[in-house]
Tab-separated table of C-alpha atoms in Angstrom:
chain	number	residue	atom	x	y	z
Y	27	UNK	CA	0.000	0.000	0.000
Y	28	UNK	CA	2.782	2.256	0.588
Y	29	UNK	CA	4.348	1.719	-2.194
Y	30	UNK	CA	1.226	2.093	-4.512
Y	31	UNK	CA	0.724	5.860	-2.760
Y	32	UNK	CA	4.427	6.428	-3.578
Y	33	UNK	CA	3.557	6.029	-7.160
Y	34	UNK	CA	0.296	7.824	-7.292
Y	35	UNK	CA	2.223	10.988	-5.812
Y	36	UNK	CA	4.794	11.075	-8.266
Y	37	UNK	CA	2.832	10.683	-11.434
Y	38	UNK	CA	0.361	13.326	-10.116
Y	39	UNK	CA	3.563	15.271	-9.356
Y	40	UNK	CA	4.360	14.295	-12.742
Y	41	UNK	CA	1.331	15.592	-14.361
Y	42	UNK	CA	1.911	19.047	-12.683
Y	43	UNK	CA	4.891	19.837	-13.224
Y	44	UNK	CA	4.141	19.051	-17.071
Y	45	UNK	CA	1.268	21.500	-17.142
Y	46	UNK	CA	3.094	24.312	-15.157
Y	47	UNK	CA	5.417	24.080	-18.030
Y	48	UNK	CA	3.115	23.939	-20.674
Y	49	UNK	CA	1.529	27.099	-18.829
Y	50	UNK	CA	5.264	28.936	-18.772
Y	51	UNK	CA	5.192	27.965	-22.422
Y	52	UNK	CA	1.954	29.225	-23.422
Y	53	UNK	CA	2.510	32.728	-20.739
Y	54	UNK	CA	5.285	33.124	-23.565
Y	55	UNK	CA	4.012	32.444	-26.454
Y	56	UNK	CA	4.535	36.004	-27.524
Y	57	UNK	CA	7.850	35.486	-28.101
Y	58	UNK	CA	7.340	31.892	-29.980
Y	59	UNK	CA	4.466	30.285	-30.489
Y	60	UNK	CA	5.803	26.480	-29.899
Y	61	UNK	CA	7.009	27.232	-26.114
Y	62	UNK	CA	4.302	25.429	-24.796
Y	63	UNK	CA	4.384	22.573	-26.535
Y	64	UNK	CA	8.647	22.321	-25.945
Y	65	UNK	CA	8.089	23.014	-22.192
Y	66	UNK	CA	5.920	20.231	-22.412
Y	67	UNK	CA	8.499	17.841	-24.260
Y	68	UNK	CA	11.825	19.104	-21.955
Y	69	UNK	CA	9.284	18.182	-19.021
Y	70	UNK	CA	8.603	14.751	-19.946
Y	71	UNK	CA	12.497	14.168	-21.167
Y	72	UNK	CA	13.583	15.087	-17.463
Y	73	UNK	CA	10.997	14.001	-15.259
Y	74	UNK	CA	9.660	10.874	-16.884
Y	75	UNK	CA	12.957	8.971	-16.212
Y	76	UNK	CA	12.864	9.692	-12.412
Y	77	UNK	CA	9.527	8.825	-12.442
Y	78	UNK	CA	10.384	5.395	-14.317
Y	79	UNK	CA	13.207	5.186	-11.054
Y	80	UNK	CA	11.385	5.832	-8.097
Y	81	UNK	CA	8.283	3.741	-9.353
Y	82	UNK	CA	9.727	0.484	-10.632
Y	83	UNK	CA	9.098	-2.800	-8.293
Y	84	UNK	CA	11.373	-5.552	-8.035
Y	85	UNK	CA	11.025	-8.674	-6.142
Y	86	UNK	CA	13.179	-12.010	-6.347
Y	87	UNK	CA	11.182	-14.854	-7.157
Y	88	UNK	CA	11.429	-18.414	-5.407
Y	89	UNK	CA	10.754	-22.022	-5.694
Y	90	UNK	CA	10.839	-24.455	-3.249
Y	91	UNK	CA	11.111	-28.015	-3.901
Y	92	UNK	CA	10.697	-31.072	-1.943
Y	93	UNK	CA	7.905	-29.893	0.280
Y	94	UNK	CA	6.781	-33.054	1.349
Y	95	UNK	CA	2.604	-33.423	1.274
Y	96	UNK	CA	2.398	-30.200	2.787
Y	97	UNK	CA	-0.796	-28.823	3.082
Y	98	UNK	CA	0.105	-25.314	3.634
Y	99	UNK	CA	3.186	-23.309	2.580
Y	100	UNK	CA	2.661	-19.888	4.033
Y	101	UNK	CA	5.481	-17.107	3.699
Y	102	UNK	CA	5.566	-14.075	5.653
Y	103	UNK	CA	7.419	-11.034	6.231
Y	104	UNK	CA	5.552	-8.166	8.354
Y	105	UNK	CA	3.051	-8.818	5.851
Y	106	UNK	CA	2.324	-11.652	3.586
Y	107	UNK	CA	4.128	-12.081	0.731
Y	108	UNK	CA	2.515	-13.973	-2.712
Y	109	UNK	CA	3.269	-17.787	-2.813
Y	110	UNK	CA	1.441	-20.989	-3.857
Y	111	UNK	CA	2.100	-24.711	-4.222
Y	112	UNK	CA	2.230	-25.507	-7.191
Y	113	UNK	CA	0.584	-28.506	-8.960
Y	114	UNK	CA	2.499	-30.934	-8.203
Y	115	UNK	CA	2.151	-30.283	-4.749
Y	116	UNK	CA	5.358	-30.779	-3.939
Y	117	UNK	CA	6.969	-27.104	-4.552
Y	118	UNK	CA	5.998	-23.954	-3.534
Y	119	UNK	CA	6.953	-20.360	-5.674
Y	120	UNK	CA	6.792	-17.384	-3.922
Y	121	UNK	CA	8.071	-13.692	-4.855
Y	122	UNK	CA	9.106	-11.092	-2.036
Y	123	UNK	CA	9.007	-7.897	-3.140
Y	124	UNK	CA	12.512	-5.114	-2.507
Y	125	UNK	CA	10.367	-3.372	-0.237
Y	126	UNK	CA	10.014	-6.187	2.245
Y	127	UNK	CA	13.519	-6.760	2.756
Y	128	UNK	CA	13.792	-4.583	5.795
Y	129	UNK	CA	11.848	-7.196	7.313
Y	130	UNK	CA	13.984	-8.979	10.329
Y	131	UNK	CA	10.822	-11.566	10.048
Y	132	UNK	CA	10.675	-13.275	6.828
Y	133	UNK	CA	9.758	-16.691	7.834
Y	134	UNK	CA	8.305	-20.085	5.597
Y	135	UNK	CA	5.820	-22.467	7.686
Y	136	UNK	CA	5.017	-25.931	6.272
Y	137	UNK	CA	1.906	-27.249	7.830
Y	138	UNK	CA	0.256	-30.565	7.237
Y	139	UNK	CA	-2.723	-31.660	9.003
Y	140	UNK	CA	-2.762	-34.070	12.198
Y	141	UNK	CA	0.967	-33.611	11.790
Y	142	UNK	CA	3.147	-31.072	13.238
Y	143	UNK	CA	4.203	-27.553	11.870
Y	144	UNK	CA	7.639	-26.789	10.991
Y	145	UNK	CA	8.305	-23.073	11.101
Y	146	UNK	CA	11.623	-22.120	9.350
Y	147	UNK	CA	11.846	-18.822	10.952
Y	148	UNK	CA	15.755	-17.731	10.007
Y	149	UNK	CA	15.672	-16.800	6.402
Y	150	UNK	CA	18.559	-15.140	5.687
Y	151	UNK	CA	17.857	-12.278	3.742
Y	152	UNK	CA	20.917	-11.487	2.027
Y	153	UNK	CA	19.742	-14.385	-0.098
Y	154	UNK	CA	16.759	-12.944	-1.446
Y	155	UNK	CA	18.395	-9.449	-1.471
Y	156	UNK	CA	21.175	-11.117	-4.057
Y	157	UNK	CA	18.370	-12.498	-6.468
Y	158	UNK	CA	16.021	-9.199	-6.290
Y	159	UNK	CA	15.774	-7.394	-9.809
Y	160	UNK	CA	17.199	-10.863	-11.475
Y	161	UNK	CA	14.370	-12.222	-13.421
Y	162	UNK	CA	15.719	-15.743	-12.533
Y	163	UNK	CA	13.890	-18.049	-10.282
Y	164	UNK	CA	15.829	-19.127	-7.767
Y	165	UNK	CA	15.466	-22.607	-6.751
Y	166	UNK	CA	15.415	-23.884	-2.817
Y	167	UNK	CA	14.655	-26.990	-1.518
Y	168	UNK	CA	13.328	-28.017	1.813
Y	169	UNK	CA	15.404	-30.535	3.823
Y	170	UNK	CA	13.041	-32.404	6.354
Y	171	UNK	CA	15.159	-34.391	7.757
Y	172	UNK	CA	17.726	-31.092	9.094
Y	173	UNK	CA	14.637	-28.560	8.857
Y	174	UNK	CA	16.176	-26.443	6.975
Y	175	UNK	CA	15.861	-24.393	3.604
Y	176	UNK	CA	18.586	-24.996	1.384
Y	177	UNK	CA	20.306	-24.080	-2.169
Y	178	UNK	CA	22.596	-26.481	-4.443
Y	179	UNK	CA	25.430	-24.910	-7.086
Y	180	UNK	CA	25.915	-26.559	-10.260
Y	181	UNK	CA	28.577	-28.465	-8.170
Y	182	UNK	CA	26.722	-30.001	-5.613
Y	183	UNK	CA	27.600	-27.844	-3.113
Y	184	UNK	CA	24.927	-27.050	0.067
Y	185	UNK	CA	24.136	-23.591	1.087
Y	186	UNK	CA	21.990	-22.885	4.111
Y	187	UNK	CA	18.804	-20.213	3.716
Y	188	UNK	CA	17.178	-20.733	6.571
Y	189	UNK	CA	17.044	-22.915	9.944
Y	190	UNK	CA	13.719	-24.205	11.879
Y	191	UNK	CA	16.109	-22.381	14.986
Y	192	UNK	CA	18.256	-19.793	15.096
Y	193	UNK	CA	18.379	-18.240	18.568
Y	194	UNK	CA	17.489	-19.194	21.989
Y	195	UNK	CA	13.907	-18.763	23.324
Y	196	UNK	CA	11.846	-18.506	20.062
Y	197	UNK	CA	8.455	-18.187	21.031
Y	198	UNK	CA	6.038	-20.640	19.713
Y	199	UNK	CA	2.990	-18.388	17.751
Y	200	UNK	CA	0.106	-18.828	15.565
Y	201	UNK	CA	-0.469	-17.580	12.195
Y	202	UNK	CA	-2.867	-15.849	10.860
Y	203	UNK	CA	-4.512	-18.769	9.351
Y	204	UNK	CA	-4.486	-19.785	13.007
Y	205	UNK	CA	-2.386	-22.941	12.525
Y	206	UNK	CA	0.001	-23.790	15.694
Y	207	UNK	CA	3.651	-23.370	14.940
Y	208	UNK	CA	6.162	-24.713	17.016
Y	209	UNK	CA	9.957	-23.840	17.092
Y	210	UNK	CA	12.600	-24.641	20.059
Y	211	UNK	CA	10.093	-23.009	22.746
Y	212	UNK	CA	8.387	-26.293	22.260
Y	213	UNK	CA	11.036	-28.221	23.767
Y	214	UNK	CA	11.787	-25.533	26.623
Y	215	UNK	CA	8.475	-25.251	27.427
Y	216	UNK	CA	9.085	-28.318	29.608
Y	217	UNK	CA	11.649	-28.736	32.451
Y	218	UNK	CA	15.038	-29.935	31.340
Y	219	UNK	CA	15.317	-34.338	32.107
Y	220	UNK	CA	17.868	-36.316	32.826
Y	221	UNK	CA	20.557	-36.482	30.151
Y	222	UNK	CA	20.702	-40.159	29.822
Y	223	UNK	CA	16.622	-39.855	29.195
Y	224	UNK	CA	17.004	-37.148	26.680
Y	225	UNK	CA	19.765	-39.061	24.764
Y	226	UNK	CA	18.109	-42.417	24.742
Y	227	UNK	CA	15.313	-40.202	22.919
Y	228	UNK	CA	17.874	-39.368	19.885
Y	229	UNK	CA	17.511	-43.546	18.953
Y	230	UNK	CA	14.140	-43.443	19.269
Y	231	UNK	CA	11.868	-45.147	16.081
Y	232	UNK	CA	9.711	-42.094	16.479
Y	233	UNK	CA	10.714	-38.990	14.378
Y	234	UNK	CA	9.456	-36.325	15.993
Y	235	UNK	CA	10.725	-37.711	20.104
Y	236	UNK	CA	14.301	-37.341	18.418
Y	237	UNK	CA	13.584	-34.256	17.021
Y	238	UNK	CA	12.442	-33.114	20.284
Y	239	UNK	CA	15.697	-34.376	22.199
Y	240	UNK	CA	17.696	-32.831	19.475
Y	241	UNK	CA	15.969	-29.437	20.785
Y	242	UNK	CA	16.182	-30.554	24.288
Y	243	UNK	CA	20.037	-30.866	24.268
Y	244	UNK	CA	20.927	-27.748	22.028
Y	245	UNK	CA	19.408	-25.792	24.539
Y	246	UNK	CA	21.689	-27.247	27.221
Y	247	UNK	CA	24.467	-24.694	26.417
Y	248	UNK	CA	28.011	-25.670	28.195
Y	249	UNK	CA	27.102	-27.537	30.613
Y	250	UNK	CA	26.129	-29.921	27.798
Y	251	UNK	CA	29.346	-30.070	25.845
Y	252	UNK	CA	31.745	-32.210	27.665
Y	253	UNK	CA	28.964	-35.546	28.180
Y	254	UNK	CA	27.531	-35.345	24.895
Y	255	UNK	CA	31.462	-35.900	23.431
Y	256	UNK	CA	31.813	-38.441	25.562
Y	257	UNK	CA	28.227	-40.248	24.014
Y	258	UNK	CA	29.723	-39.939	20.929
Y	259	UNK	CA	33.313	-41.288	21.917
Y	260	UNK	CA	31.714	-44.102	23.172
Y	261	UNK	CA	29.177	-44.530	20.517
Y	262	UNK	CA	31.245	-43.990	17.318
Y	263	UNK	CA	29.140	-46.035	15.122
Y	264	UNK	CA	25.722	-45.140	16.180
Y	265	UNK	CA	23.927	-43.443	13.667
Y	266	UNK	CA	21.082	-41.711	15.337
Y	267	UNK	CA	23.035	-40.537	18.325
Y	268	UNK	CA	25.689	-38.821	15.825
Y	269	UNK	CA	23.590	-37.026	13.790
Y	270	UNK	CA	21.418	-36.193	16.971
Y	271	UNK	CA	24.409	-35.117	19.044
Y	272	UNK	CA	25.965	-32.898	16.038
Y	273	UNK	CA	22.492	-31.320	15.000
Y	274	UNK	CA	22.437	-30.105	18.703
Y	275	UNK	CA	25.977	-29.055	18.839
Y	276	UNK	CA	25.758	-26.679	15.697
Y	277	UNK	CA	22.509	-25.105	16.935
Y	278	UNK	CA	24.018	-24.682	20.322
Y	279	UNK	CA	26.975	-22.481	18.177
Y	280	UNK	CA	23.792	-20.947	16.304
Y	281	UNK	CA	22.087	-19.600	19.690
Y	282	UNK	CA	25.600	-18.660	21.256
Y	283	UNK	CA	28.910	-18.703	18.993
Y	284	UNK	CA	30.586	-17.940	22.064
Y	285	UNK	CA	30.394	-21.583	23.327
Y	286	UNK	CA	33.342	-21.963	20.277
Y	287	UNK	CA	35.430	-21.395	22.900
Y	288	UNK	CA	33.974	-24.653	25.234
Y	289	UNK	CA	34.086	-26.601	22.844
Y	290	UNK	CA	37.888	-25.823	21.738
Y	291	UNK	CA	38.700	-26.482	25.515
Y	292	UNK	CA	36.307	-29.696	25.172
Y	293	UNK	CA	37.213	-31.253	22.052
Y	294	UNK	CA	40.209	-33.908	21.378
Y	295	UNK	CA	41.786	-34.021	17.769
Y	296	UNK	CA	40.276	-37.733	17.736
Y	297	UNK	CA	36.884	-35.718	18.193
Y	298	UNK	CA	37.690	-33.609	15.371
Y	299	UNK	CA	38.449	-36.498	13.374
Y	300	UNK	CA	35.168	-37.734	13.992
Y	301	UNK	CA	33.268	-34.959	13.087
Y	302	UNK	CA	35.620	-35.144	10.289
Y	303	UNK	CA	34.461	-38.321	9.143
Y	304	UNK	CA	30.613	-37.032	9.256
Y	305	UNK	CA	31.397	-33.881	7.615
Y	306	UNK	CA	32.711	-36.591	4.681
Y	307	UNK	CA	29.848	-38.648	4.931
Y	308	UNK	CA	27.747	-39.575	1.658
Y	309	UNK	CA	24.829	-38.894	3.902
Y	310	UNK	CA	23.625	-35.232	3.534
Y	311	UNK	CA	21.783	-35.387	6.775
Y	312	UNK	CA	25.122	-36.239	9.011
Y	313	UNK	CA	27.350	-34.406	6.413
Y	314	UNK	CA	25.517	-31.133	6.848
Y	315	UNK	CA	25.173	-30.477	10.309
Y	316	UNK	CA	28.858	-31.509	10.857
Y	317	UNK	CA	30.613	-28.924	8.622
Y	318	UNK	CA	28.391	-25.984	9.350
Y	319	UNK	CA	29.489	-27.131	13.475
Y	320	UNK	CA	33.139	-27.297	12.554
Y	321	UNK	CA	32.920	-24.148	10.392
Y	322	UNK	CA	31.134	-22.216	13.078
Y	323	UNK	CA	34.254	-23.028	15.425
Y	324	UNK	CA	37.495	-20.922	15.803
Y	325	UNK	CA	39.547	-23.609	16.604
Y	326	UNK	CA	43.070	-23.805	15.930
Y	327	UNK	CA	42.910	-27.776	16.652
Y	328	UNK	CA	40.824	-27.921	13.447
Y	329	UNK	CA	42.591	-26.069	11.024
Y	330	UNK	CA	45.600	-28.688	12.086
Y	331	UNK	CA	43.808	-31.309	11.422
Y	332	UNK	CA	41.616	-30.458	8.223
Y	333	UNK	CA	45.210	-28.919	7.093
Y	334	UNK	CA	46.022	-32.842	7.735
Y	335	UNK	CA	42.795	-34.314	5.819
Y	336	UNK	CA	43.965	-32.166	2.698
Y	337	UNK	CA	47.034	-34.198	2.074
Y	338	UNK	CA	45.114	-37.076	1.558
Y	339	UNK	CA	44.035	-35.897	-1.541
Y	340	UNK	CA	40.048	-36.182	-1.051
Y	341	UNK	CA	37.707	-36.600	-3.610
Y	342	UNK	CA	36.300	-32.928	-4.739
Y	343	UNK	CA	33.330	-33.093	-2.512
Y	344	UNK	CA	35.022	-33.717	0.656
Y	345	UNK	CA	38.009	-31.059	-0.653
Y	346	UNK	CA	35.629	-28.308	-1.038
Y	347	UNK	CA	33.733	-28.821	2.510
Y	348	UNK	CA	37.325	-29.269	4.388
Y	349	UNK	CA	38.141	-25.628	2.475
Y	350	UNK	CA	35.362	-24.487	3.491
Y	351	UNK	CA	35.839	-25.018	7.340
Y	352	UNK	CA	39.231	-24.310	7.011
Y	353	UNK	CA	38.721	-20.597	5.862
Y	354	UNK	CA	36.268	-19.986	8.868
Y	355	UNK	CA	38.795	-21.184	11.091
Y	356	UNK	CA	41.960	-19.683	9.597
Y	357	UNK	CA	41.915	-16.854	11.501
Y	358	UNK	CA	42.617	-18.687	15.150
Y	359	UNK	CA	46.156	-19.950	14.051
Y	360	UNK	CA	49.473	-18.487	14.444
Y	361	UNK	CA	51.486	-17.685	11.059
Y	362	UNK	CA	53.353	-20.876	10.710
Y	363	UNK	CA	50.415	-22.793	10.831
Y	364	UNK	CA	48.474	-20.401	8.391
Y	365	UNK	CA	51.228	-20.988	5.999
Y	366	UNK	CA	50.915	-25.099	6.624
Y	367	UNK	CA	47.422	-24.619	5.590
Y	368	UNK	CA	47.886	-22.467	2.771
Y	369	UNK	CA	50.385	-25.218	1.170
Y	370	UNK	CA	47.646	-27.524	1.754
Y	371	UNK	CA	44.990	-25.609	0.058
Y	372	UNK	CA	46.809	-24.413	-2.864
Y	373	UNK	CA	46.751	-27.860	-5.170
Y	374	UNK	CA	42.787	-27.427	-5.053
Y	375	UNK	CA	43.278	-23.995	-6.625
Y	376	UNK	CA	40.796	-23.775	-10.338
Y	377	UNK	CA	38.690	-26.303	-9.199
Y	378	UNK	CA	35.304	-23.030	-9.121
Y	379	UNK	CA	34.954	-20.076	-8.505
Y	380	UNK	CA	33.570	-20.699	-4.633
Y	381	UNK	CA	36.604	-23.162	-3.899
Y	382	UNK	CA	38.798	-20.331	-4.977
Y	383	UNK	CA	37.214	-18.137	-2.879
Y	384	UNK	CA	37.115	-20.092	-0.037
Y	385	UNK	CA	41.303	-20.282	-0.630
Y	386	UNK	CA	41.674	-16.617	-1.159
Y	387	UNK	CA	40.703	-16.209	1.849
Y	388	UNK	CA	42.762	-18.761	3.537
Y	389	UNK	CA	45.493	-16.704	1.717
Y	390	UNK	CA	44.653	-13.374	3.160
């Protein structure tokens, strides 16, 4: 609405200014008889331009794939913004308009009936802002299993766009359609259990009681930390408890990146080995979580061992993740150690334009 009065000032503006120069022209007419009709012209040549400017509306436009049988896909900034699933029923296209992206609230809510509703309430909006006056559709897809919005390169590669939780205390509200959406208040609506109880919930056959104990433990904080390494330590090969135990780990870094520091003092290099090994796994749902925990660090233990991992010549994959965490971490080390790293990095050099980025600033 504001932006439709913004346009109905200016072309009225528009309009008057053109007349009050076609009146000039005509007061003068005495001189030469076609001023009117060149004040009119110079006014359009000058004004109509700016008018074009300040009036034009761009948007970026979005598909999301992989929705599941959702039966509502509602996006929202302060206001609504236009979406629909599409027929297949298994994407969603919406387009947010430039105006909106002031919003601190843009949010995407998947709702199914007699199931729960997943709220992904951290879109980044750099995202959109980077697609807005494109033309190009820009194509998301919804991971279920991680909750979270995400975007492939040609390449493969996984970038995050939005998380079901990114800060602590989230309240749970309702939407306009009135449908219930939960988000980590869920979980801390209840008082906290006994550890062992929460983590025997992470092997659970039931989706959503692991879901919930992922919740339950990210919002342990420190305190946290040291038992959940040893789980894992002692429970190396069990699947559920890793990718449990690392979910909560890299939303705990989400909610407070100053725990980076607890978990340097926590962590052993064979526990950075291990996370390692997820962040390599062919399973997007452990891989994931893993390198966006490790790459949220500032851990001088890691870059020595991912500066290790490199040597080993990975496959491309597992080479562009390790660069990846390596660059966020970069910064912790001393010089002689930066320099180990930079050796280690440079054989991956041309491989794309993000793995060269990720170098460059390895390099810096």
């Amino acid at each position: 609405m504001q932006l439709l009065s913004a346009q109905v000032v200016i072309a009225i503006s528009f309009v008057g200014i053109c007349a009050l120069l076609f009146a000039i022209g005509s007061a003068v007419q005495v001189i030469r008889s076609d001023y009117a009709a060149y004040g009119a012209i110079a006014g359009f040549i000058i004004i109509y331009p700016l008018f074009l400017y300040l009036t034009k509306v761009e948007f970026a436009d979005v598909r999301i794939s992989k929705v599941g049988e959702a039966d509502v896909v509602v996006g929202s900034a302060d206001g609504q913004f236009f979406g629909a699933l599409e027929k297949d029923r298994d994407s969603y296209r919406f387009i947010a308009f430039d105006y909106q992206m002031n919003s601190s609230k843009f949010e995407v809510i998947f709702a199914k009936k007699g199931t729960d509703r997943v709220r992904i309430q951290c879109i980044d909006i750099k995202k959109l802002k980077s697609i807005v006056g494109t033309r190009v559709q820009d194509a998301w897809e919804y991971d279920s299993s991680a909750r979270e919005i995400v975007k492939y390169d040609n390449r493969g590669s996984r970038e995050v766009i939005g998380k079901e939780t990114c800060r602590a205390n989230a309240p749970a509200i309702a939407s306009s359609s009135g449908l219930e959406l939960i988000g980590s208040a869920f979980a801390q609506s209840a008082p906290q259990r006994p550890l062992p109880a929460i983590v025997a919930d992470l092997q659970s056959d039931v989706t959503e009681v692991r879901r919930s104990a992922r919740v339950e433990l990210s919002n342990l904080g420190e305190s946290g930390i040291a038992p959940l390494l040893a789980e894992l330590r002692n429970n190396s090969d069990n699947y559920r408890l890793q990718i449990g135990i690392v979910i909560a780990f890299s939303s705990m870094l989400d909610q407070t990146p100053s725990l980076s520091d607890a978990f340097a003092r926590a962590m052993t290099p064979d526990d950075i080995r291990l996370f390692l090994k997820m962040a390599a796994s062919e399973d997007r749902a452990l891989r994931v979580p893993a390198v966006e925990f490790l790459a949220a660090q500032f851990n001088p233990a890691i870059v020595a061992e991912v500066t290790s991992a490199l040597k080993n010549a990975p496959d491309p994959k597992v080479a562009y993740n390790l660069l990846y965490i390596l660059s966020e971490n970069i910064e912790s080390v001393r010089a002689d150690q930066k320099q180990k790293a930079i050796e280690a990095a440079t054989p991956f050099k041309s491989r794309g334009n993000q793995t060269d980025k990720f170098i460059r600033k390895i390099e810096q």
